[in-house]
mmCIF file of C-alpha atoms in Angstrom:
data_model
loop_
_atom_site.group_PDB
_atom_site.id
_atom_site.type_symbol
_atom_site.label_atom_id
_atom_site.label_comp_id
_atom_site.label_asym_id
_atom_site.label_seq_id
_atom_site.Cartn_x
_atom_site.Cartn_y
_atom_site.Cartn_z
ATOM 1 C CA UNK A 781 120.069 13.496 203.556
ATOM 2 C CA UNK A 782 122.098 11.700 206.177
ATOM 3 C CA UNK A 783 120.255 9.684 208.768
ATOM 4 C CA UNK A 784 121.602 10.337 212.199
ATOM 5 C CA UNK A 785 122.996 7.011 213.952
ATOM 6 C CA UNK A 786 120.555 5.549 216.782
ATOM 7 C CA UNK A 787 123.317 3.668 218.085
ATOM 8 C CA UNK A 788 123.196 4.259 222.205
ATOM 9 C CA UNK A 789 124.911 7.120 224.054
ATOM 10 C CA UNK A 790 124.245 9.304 220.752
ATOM 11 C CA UNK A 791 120.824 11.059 220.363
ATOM 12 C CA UNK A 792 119.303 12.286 217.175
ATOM 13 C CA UNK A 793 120.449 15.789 216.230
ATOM 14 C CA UNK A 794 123.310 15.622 218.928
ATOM 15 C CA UNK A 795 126.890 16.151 218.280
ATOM 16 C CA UNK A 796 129.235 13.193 218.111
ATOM 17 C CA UNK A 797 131.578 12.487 221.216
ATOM 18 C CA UNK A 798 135.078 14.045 220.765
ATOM 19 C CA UNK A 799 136.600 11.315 222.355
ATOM 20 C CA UNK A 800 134.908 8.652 219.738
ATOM 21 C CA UNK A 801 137.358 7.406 217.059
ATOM 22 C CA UNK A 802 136.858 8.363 213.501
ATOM 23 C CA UNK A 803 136.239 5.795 211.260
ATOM 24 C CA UNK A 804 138.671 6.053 208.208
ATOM 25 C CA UNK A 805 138.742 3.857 204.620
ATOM 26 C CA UNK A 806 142.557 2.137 204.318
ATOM 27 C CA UNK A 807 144.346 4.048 202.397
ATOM 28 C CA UNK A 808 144.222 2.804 198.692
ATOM 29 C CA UNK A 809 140.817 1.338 199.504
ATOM 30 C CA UNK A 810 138.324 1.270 197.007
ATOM 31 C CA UNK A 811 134.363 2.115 197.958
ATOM 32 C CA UNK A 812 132.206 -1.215 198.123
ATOM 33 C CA UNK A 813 130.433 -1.375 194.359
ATOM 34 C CA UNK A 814 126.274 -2.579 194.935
ATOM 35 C CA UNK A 815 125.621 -4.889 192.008
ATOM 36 C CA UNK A 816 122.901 -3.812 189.930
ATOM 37 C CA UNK A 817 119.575 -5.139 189.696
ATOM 38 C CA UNK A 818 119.219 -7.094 187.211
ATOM 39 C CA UNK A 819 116.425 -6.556 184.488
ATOM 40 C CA UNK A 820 113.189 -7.591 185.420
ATOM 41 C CA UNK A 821 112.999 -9.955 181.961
ATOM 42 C CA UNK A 822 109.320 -10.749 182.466
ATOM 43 C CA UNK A 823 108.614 -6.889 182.155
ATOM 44 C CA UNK A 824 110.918 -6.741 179.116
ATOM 45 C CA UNK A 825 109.059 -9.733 177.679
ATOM 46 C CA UNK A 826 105.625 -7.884 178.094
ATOM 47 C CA UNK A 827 107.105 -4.643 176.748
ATOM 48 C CA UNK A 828 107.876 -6.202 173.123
ATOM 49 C CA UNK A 829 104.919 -8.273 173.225
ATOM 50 C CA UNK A 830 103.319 -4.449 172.796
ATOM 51 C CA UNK A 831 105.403 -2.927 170.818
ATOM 52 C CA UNK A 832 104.928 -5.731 168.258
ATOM 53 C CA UNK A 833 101.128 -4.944 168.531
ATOM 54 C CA UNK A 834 102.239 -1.417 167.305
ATOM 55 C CA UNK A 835 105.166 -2.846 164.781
ATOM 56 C CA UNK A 836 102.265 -4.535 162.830
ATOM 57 C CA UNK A 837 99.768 -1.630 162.972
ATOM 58 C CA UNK A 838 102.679 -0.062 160.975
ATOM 59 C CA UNK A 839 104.066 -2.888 158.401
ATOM 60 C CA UNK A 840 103.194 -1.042 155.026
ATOM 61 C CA UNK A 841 105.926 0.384 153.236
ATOM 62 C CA UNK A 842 104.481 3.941 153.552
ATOM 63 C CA UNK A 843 104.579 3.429 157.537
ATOM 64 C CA UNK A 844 108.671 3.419 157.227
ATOM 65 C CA UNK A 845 109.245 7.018 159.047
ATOM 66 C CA UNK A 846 106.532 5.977 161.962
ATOM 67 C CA UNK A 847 107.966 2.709 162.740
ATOM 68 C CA UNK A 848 111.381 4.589 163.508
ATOM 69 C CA UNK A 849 109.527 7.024 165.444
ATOM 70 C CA UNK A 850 107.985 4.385 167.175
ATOM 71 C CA UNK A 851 111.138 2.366 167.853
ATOM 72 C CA UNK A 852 112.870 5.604 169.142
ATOM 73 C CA UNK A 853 110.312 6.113 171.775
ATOM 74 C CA UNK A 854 109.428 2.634 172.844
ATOM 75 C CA UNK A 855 112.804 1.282 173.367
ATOM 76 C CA UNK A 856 113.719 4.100 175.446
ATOM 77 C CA UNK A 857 111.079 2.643 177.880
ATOM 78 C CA UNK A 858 112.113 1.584 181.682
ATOM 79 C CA UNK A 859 111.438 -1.917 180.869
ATOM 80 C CA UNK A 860 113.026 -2.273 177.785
ATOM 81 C CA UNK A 861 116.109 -0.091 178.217
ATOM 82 C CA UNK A 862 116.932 -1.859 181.026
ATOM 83 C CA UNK A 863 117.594 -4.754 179.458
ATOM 84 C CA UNK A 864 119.092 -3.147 176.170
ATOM 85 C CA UNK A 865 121.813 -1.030 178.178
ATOM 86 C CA UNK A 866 122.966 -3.842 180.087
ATOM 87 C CA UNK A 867 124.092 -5.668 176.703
ATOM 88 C CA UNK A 868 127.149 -5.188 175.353
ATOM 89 C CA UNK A 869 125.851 -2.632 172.220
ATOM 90 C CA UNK A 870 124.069 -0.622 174.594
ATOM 91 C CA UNK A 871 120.798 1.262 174.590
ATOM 92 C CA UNK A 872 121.531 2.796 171.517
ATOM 93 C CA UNK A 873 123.516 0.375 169.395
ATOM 94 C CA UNK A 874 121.101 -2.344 169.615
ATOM 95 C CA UNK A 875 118.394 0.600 168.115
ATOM 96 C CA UNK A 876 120.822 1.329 165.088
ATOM 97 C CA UNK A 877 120.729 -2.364 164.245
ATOM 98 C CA UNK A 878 117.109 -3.211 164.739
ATOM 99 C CA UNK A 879 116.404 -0.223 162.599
ATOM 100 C CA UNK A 880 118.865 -1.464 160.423
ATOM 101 C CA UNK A 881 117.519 -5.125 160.333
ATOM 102 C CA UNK A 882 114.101 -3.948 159.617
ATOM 103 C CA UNK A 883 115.265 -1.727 156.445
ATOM 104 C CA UNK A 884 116.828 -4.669 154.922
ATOM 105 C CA UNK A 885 113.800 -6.845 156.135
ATOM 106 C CA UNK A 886 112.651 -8.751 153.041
ATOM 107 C CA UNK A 887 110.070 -11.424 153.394
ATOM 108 C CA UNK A 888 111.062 -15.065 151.765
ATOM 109 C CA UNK A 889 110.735 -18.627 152.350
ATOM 110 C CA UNK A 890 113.409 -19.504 154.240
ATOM 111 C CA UNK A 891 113.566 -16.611 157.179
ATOM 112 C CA UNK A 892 111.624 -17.470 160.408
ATOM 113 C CA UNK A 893 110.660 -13.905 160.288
ATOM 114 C CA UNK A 894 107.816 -13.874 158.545
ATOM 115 C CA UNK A 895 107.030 -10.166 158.792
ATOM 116 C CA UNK A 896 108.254 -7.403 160.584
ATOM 117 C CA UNK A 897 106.683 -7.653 164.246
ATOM 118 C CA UNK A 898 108.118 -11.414 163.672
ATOM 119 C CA UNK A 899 111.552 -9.890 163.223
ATOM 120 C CA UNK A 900 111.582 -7.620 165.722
ATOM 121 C CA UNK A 901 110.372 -9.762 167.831
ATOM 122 C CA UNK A 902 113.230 -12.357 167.156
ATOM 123 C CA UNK A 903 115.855 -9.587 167.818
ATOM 124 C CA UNK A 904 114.509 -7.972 170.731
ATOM 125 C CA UNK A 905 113.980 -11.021 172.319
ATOM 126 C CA UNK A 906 117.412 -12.704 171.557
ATOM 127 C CA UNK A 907 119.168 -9.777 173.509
ATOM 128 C CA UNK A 908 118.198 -11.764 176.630
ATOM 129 C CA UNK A 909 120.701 -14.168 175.577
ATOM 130 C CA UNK A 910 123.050 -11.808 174.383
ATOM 131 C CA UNK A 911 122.810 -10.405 178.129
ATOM 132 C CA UNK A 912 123.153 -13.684 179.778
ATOM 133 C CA UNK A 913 125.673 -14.746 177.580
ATOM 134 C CA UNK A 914 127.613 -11.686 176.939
ATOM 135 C CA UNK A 915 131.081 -13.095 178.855
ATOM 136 C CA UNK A 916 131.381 -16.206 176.719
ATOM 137 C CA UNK A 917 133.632 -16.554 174.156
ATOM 138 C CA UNK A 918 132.433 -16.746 170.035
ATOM 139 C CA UNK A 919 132.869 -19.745 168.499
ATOM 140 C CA UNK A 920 133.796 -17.874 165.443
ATOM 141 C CA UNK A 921 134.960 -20.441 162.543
ATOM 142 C CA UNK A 922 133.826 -23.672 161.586
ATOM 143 C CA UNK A 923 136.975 -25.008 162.721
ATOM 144 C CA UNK A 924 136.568 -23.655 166.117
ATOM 145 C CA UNK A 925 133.452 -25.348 166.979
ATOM 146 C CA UNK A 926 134.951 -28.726 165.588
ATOM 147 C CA UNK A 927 138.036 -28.536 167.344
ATOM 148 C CA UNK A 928 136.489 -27.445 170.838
ATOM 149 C CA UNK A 929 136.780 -29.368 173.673
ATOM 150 C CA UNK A 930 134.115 -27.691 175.314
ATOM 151 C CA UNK A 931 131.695 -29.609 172.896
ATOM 152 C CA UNK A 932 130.624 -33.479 173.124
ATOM 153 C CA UNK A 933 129.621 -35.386 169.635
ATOM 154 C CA UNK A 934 126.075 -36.002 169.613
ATOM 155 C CA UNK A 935 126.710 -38.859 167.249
ATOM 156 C CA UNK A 936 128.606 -40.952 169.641
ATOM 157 C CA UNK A 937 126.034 -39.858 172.445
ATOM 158 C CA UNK A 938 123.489 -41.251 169.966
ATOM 159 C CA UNK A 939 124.482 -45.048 169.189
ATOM 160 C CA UNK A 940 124.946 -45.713 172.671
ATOM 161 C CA UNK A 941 121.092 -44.664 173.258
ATOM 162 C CA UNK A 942 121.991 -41.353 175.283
ATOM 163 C CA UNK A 943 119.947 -39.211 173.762
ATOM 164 C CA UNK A 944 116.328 -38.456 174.590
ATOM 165 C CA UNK A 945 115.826 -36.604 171.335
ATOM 166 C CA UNK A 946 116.364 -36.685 167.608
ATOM 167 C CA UNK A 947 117.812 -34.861 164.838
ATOM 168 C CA UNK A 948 119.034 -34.993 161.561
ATOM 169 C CA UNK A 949 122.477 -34.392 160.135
ATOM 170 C CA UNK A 950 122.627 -32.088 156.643
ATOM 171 C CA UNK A 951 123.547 -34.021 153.382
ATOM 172 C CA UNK A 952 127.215 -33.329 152.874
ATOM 173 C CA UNK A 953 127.703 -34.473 149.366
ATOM 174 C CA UNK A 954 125.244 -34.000 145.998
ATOM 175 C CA UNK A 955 124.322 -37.570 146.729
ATOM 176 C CA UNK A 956 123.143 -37.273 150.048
ATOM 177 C CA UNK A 957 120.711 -34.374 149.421
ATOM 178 C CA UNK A 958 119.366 -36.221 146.589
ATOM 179 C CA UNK A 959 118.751 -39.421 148.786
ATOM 180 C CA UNK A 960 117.207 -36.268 151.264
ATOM 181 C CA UNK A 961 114.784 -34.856 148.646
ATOM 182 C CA UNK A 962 113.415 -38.218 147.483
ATOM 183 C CA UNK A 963 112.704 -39.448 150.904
ATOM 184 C CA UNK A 964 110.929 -36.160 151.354
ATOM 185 C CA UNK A 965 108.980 -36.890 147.875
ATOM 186 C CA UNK A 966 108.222 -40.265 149.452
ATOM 187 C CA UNK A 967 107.482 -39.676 152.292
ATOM 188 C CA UNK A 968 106.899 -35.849 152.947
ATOM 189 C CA UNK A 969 105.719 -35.330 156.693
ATOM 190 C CA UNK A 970 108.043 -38.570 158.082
ATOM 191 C CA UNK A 971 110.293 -36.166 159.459
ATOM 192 C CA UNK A 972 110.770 -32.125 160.245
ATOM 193 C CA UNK A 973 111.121 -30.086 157.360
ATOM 194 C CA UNK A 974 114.506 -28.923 158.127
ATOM 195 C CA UNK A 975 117.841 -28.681 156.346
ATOM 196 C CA UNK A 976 119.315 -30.402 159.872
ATOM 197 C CA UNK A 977 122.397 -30.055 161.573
ATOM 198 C CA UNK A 978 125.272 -28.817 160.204
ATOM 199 C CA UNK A 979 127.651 -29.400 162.936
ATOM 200 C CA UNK A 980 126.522 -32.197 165.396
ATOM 201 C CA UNK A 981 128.191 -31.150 168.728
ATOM 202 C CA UNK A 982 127.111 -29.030 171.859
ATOM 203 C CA UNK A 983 127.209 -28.138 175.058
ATOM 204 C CA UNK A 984 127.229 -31.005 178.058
ATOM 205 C CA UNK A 985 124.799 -28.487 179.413
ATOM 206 C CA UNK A 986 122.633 -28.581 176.204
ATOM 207 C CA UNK A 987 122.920 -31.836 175.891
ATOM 208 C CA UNK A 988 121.429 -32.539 179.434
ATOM 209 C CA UNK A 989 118.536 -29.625 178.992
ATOM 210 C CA UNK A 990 117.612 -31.273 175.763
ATOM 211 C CA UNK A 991 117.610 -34.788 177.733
ATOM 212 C CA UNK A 992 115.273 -33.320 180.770
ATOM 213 C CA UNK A 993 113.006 -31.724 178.102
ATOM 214 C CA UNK A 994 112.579 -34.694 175.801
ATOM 215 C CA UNK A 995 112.013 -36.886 178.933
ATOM 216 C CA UNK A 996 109.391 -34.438 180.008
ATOM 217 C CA UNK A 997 107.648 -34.222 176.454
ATOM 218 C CA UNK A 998 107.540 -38.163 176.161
ATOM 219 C CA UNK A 999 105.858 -37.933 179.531
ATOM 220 C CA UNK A 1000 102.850 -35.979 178.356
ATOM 221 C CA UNK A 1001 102.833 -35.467 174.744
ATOM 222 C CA UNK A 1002 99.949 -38.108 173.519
ATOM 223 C CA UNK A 1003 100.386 -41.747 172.757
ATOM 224 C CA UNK A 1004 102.968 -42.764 169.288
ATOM 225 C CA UNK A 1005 104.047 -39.133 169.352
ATOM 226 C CA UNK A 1006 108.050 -38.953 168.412
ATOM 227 C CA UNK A 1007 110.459 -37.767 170.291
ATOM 228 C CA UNK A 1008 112.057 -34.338 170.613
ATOM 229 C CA UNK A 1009 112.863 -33.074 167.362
ATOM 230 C CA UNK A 1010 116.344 -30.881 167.663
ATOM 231 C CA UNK A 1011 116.580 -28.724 164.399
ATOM 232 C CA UNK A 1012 119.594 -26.408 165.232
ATOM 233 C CA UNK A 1013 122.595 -26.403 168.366
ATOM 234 C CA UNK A 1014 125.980 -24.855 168.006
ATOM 235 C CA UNK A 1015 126.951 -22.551 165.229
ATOM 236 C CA UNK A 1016 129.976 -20.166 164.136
ATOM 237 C CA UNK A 1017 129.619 -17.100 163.429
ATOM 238 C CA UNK A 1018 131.099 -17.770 160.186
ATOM 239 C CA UNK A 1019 128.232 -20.371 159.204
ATOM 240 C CA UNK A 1020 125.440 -17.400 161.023
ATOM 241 C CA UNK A 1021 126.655 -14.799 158.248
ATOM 242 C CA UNK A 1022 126.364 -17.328 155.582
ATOM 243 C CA UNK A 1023 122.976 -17.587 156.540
ATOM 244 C CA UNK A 1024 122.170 -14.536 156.798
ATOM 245 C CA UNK A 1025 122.926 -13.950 152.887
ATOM 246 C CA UNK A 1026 120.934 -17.010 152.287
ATOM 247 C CA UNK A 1027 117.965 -14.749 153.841
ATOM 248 C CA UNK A 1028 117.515 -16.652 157.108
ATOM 249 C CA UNK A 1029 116.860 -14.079 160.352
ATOM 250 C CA UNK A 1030 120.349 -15.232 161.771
ATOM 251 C CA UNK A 1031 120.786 -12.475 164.415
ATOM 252 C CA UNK A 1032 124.344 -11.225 165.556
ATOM 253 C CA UNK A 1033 125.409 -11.581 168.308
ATOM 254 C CA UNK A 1034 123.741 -14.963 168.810
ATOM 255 C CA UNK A 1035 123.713 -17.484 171.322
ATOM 256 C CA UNK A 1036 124.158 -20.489 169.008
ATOM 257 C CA UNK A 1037 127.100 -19.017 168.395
ATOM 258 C CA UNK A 1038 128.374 -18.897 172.344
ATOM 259 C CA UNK A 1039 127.241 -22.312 172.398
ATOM 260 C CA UNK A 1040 123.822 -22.013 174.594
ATOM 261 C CA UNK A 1041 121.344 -21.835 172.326
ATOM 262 C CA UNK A 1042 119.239 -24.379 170.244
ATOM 263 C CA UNK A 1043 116.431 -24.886 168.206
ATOM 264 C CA UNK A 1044 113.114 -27.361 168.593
ATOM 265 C CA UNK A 1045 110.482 -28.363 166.123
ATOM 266 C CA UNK A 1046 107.196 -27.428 166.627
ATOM 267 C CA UNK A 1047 105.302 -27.262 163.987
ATOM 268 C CA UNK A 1048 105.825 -30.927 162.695
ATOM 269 C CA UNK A 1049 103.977 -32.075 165.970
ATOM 270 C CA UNK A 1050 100.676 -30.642 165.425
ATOM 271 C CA UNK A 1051 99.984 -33.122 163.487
ATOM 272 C CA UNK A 1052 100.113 -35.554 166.540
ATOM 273 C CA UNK A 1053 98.607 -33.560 168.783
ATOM 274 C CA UNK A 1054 101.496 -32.788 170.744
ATOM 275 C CA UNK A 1055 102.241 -29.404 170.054
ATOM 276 C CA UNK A 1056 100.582 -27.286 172.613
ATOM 277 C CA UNK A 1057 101.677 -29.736 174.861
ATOM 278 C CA UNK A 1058 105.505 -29.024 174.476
ATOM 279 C CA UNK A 1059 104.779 -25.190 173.919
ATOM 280 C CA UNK A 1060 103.418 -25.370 177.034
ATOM 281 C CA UNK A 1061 106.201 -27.816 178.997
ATOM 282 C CA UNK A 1062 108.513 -24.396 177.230
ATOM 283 C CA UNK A 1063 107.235 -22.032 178.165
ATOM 284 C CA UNK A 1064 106.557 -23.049 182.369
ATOM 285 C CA UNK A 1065 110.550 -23.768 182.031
ATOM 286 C CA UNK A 1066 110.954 -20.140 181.039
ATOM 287 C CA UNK A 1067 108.503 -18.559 183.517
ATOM 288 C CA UNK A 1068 110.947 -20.307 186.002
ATOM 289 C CA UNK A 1069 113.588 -18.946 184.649
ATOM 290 C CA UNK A 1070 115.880 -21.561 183.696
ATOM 291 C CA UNK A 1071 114.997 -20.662 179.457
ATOM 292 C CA UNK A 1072 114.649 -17.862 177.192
ATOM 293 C CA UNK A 1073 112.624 -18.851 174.737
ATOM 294 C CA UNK A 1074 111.599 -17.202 171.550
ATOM 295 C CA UNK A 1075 108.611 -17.934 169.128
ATOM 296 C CA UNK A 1076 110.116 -18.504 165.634
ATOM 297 C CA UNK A 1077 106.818 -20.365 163.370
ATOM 298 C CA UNK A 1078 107.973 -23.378 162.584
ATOM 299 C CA UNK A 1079 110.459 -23.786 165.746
ATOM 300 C CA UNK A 1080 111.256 -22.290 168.513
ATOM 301 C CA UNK A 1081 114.762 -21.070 169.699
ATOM 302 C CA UNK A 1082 115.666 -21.823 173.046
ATOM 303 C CA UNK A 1083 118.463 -20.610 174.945
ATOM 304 C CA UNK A 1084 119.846 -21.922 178.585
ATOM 305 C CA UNK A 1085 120.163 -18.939 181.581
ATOM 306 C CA UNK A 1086 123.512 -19.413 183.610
ATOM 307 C CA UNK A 1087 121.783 -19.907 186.445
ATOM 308 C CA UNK A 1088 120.859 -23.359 185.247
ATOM 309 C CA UNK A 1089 124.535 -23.943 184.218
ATOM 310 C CA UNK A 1090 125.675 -25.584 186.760
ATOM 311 C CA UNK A 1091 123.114 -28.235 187.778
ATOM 312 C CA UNK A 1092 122.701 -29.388 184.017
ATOM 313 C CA UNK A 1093 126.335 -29.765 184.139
ATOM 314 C CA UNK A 1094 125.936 -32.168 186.912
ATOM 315 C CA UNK A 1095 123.283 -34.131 185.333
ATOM 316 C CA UNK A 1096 125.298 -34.535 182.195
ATOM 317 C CA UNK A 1097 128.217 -35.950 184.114
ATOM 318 C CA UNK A 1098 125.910 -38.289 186.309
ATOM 319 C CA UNK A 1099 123.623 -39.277 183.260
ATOM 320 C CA UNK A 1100 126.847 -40.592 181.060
ATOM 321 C CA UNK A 1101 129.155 -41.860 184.049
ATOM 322 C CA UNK A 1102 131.909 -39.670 183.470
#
C-alpha cells in the first residue's frame, strides 16, 4: 500500500498539484539495493546447540533415515537458514554435505569429532567462518602459503620475544619425531599432545589476536600456569584433504585455509587449573563478536570476524614497530 506524502500543501487522499514536477530516475539509473540483514549468529548458535540435543537422541546406526529427516526439517529453520543461504553453497548445498559428512562419519582417535552431534556441530558451526570469510582467497598449495606475503614467520617473531604464546613445530625428518616420541615417553604431560605446526606462518591479524589473548590468559589464568598453547594457524587446502584421509574432521571450506582461523589447547590446562578460565576469556570475546569459536575436545578452533580486522592490524604494526 502506498502511504500518501504529509509533506505541506498536499493532504491525505488529495490529488497531487498539476503544476508540481515529476520526479524521474536518470536514465540508465539503477534502483538503490538495501543491504541485507545480516544473520543474527547468536540465534544460529542456539539453533545447533538444539539440534545437536536431537543429533544425539538419534546416533545409533538404525536412527540413519531419522537423522536425515531431522536435518531436512531443522536446517530449513529461520535461524539456521539464514545463515546457511548466505554462504557460498547455499541452503541446500551445505545440507548435501553435512548429510554427506555424517554418512562417512567414522569414529577414531585422531578426529576432534568424537561422535556425531560433535561433527555436526563442528560443521554447522564453521559456516560462520565460511560466511565471514567467503571473499578471501584459498591458500590452496603448500607452496602458496609459504610463498605469501600476506603471512609473517612466527619463528622470527619468536626469538626476538614477540610472541605472547607458544607452539610447537612438527618433526620434519624420522629423527626428529623420534627425539618427539621419547620426550613424550619422558616426559608425557610437559607439553600439548599435538602433532604441532606444520607451517609456522599467519596472519599479522592472527598474530596480534593470539598476542591480546595470551596477554589476557597470563592475566588471570592461576599462578606457574604456561602460556597460550597455539596447536594449529594457516593451512592449504592441499594439507586439509590430506587430513581428512588421515581421519581428522578437516571441514571444507575452512578458514585455516583463508588464513583466519586457528587452533588453542585446552585440554592440557586443566591440569593447572586454568582451563575454565581461558574457556571463559573465549567465549566473552565471541559474545562480543570479535570470534567465532567452536568447541572441538581437546582444543578449540577459533576464527577472527572482519570486523576486528582492522584494529588487530593496527596493533600488529604498533606492537612490532613496523
Amino acid at each position: 500500500m502506498r502511504v500518501p506524502s504529509r509533506s505541506p500543501g498536499q493532504q491525505p487522499g488529495s490529488p497531487p498539484s498539476p503544476t508540481a514536477p515529476a520526479r524521474r530516475r536518470p536514465s540508465g539509473a539503477t534502483p538503490r539495493r538495501v543491504p541485507a540483514p545480516a544473520p543474527d549468529l547468536a540465534a544460529y548458535r542456539a539453533a545447533v546447540a538444539d539440534l545437536l540435543v536431537e543429533v544425539g537422541a538419534l546416533a545409533d546406526a538404525a536412527s540413519t533415515r531419522a537423522r536425515q529427516v531431522l536435518i531436512d526439517e531443522r536446517l530449513r529453520e529461520p535461524a539456521l537458514a539464514a545463515v546457511l543461504d548466505a554462504t557460498p553453497q547455499g541452503l541446500i548445498g551445505a545440507r548435501e554435505t553435512l548429510l554427506l559428512e555424517m554418512a562417512r562419519y567414522q569414529p577414531n582417535d585422531r578426529t576432534s569429532a568424537a561422535d556425531l552431534s560433535a561433527l555436526v556441530r563442528i560443521y554447522l558451526l564453521s559456516r560462520i567462518d565460511v560466511l565471514w570469510w567467503q571473499d578471501a582467497p584459498t591458500f590452496v598449495t603448500d607452496d602458496q602459503v609459504n610463498g605469501s606475503a600476506e603471512l609473517v614467520d612466527l619463528e622470527w617473531l619468536r626469538r626476538r620475544d614477540l610472541l605472547r604464546f607458544r607452539y610447537q613445530e612438527q618433526p620434519a625428518t624420522m629423527l626428529g619425531r623420534a627425539a618427539r616420541g621419547l620426550r613424550r615417553r619422558l616426559r608425557p604431560d610437559a607439553t600439548p599432545r599435538t602433532a604441532g605446526l606444520l607451517f609456522r606462518r599467519a596472519r599479522r591479524e592472527v598474530v596480534a589476536l593470539l598476542n591480546d589473548i595470551g596477554r589476557e590468559f597470563t592475566a588471570v589464568a592461576p599462578p606457574a600456569t604456561p602460556p597460550l598453547w597455539v596447536t594449529s594457524l594457516v593451512r592449504s587446502a592441499e594439507h586439509q584433504y590430506r587430513l581428512r584421509r588421515l581421519g581428522y574432521a578437516a571441514m571444507l571450506p575452512s578458514g585455516h585455509c583463508l588464513g583466519y582461523s586457528a587452533d588453542v589447547e585446552l585440554a592440557w590446562f586443566e591440569r593447572f587449573g586454568a582451563r575454565e578460565a581461558l574457556a571463559e576469556l573465549l567465549l566473552s570475546r565471541q559474545e562480543a563478536g570479535e570470534l567465532n569459536v567452536i568447541d572441538e575436545g581437546q582444543a578449540w578452533h577459533l576464527c577472527l570476524a572482519p570486523t576486528a580486522r582492522r584494529r588487530l592490524r593496527r596493533a600488529y604494526e604498533a606492537e612490532m614497530g613496523v
